[in-house]
mmCIF file of C-alpha atoms in Angstrom:
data_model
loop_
_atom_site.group_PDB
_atom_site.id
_atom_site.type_symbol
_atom_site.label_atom_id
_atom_site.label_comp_id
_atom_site.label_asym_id
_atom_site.label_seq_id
_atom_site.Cartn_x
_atom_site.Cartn_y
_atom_site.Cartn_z
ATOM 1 C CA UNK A 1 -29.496 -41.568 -77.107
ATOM 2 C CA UNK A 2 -28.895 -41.696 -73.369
ATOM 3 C CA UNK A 3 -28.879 -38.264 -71.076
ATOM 4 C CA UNK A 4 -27.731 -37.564 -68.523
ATOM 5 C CA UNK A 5 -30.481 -38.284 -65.873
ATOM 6 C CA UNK A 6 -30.314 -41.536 -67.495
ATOM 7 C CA UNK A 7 -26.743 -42.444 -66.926
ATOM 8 C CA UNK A 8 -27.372 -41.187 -63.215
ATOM 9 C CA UNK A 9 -29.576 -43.386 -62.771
ATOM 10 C CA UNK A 10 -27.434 -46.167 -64.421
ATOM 11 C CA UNK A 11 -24.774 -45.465 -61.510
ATOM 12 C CA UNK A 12 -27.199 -45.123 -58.970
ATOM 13 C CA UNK A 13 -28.882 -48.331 -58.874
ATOM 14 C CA UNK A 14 -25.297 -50.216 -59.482
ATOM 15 C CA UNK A 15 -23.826 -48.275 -56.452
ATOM 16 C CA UNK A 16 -27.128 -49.014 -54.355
ATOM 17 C CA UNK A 17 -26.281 -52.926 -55.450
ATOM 18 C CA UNK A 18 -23.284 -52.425 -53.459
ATOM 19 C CA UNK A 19 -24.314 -50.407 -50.696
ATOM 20 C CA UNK A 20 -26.979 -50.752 -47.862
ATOM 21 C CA UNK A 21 -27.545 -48.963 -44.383
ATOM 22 C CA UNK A 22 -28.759 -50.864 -41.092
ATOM 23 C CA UNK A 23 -29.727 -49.404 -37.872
ATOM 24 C CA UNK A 24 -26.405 -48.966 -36.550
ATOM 25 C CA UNK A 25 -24.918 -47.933 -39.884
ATOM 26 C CA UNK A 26 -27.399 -46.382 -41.850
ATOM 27 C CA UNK A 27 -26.882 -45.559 -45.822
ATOM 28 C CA UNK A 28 -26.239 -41.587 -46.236
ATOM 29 C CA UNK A 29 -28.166 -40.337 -49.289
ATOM 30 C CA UNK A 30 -27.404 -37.561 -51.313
ATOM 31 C CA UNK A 31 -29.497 -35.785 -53.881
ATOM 32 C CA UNK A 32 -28.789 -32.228 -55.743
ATOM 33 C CA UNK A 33 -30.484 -30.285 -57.782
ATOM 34 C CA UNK A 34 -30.055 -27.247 -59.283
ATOM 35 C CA UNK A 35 -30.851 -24.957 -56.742
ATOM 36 C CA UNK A 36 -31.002 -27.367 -53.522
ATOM 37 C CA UNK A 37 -29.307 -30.665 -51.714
ATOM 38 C CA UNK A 38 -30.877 -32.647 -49.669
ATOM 39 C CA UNK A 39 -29.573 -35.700 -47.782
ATOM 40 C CA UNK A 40 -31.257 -38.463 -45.859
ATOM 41 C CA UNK A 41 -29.918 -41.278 -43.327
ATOM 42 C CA UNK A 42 -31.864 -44.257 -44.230
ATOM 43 C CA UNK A 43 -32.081 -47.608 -42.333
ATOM 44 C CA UNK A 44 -32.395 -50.108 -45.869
ATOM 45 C CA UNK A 45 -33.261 -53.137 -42.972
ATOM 46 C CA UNK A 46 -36.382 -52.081 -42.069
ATOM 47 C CA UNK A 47 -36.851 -48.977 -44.657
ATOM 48 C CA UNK A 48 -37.281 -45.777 -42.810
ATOM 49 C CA UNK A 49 -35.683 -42.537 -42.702
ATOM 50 C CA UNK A 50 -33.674 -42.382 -39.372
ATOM 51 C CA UNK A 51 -32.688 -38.440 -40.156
ATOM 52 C CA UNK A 52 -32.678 -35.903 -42.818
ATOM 53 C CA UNK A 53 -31.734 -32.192 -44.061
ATOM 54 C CA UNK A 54 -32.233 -30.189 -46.804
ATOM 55 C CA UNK A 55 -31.937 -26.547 -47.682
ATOM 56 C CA UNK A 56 -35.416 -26.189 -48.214
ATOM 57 C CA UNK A 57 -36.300 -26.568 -44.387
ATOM 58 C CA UNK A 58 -36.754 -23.286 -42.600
ATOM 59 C CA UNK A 59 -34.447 -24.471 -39.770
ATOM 60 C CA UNK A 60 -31.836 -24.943 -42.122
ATOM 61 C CA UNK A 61 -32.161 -21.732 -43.998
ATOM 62 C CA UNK A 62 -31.895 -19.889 -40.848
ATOM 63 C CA UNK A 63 -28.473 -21.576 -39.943
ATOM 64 C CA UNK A 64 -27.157 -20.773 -43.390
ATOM 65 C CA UNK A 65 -24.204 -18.792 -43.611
ATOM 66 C CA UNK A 66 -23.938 -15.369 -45.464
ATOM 67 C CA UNK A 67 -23.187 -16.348 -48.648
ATOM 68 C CA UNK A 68 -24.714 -19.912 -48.799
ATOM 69 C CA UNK A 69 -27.697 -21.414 -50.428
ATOM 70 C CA UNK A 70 -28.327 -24.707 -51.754
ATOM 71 C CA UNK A 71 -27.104 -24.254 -54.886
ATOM 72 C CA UNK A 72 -23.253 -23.938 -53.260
ATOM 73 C CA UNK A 73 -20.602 -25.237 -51.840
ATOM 74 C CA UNK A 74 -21.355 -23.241 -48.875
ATOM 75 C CA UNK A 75 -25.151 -24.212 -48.439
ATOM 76 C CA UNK A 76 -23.788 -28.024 -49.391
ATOM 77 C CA UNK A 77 -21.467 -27.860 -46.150
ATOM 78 C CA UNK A 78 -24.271 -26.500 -43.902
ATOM 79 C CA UNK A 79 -26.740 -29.552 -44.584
ATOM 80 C CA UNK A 80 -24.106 -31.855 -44.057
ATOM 81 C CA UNK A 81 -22.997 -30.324 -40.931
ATOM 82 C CA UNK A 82 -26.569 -29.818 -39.709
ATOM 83 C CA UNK A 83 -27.464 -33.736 -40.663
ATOM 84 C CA UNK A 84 -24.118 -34.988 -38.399
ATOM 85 C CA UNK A 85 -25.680 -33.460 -35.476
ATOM 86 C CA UNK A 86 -29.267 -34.748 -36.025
ATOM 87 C CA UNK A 87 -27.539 -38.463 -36.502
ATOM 88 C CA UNK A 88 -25.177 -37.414 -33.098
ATOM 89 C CA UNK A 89 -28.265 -36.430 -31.084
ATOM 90 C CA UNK A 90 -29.324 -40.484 -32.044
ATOM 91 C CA UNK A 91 -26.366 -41.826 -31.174
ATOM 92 C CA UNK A 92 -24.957 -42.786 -34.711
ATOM 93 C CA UNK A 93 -21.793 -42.060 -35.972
ATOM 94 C CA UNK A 94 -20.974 -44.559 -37.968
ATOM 95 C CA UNK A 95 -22.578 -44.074 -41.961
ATOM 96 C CA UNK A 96 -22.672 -45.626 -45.467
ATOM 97 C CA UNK A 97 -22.035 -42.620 -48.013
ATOM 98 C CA UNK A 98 -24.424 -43.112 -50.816
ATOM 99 C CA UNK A 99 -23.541 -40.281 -53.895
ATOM 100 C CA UNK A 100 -26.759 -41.515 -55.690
ATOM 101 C CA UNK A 101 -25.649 -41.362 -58.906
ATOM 102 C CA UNK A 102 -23.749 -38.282 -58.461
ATOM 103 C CA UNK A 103 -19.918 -37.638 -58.873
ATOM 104 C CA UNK A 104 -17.637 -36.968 -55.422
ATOM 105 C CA UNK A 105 -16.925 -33.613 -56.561
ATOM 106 C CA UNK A 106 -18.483 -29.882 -55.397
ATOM 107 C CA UNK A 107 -21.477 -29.729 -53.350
ATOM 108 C CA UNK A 108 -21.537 -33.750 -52.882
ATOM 109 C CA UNK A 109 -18.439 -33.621 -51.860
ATOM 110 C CA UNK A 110 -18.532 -30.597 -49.402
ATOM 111 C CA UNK A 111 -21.588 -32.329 -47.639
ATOM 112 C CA UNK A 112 -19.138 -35.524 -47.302
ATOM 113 C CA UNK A 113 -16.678 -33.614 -45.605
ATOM 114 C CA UNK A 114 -18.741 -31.447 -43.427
ATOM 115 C CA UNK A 115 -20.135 -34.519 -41.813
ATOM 116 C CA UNK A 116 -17.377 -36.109 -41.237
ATOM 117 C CA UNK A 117 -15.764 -33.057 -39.547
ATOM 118 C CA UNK A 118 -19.065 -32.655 -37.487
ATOM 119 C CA UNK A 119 -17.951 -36.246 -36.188
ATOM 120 C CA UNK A 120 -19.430 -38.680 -38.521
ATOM 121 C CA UNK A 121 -17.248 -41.782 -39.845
ATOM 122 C CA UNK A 122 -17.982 -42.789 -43.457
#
């Protein structure tokens, strides 16, 4: 019997055959769990992280709204806000979204949409 971690993981790695990030468009990865989200702009070309947010950081947390944590919507929108400036301050603007696995709905979705109206094209 499959579960669902498994079938994640199935969609993952057949999205990931499909997608890949460079230096002047790296790959935007998104991963949730229950109570967090974190998201990473990786270069796939030579395999480092060019910028990353999560709402475990204690800069994040302090920009979090009243309301928000990383188990929201709310928190969701803050990383992804907070990550489009990081890649701005670089000079990207141009990304590959990666969902890893995960559907475009809630919290994936809301950090989609954050960066992009913090200036990031997908």
């Amino acid at each position: 019997m499959e579960t669902k971690k498994d079938r994640r993981e199935r969609i993952r790695l057949r999205l990931r055959k499909k997608l890949a990030g460079d230096a002047a468009r790296p790959r935007l990865a998104v991963f949730r769990s229950v109570a967090h989200i974190y998201v990473q702009a990786i270069d796939d070309a030579s395999g480092t992280t060019v910028a990353s947010a999560g709402t475990t950081e204690s800069a994040v947390k302090d920009q979090l709204a009243e309301g928000a944590s990383g188990g929201n919507v709310k928190g969701a929108a803050a990383v992804g806000r907070i990550l489009a400036e990081r890649l701005k301050e670089k000079g990207i603007t141009r990304v590959v979204f990666d969902r890893g696995g995960f559907l475009y709905h809630g919290r994936v979705r809301a950090v989609a949409e954050a960066a992009r109206e913090a200036g990031l094209e997908f």
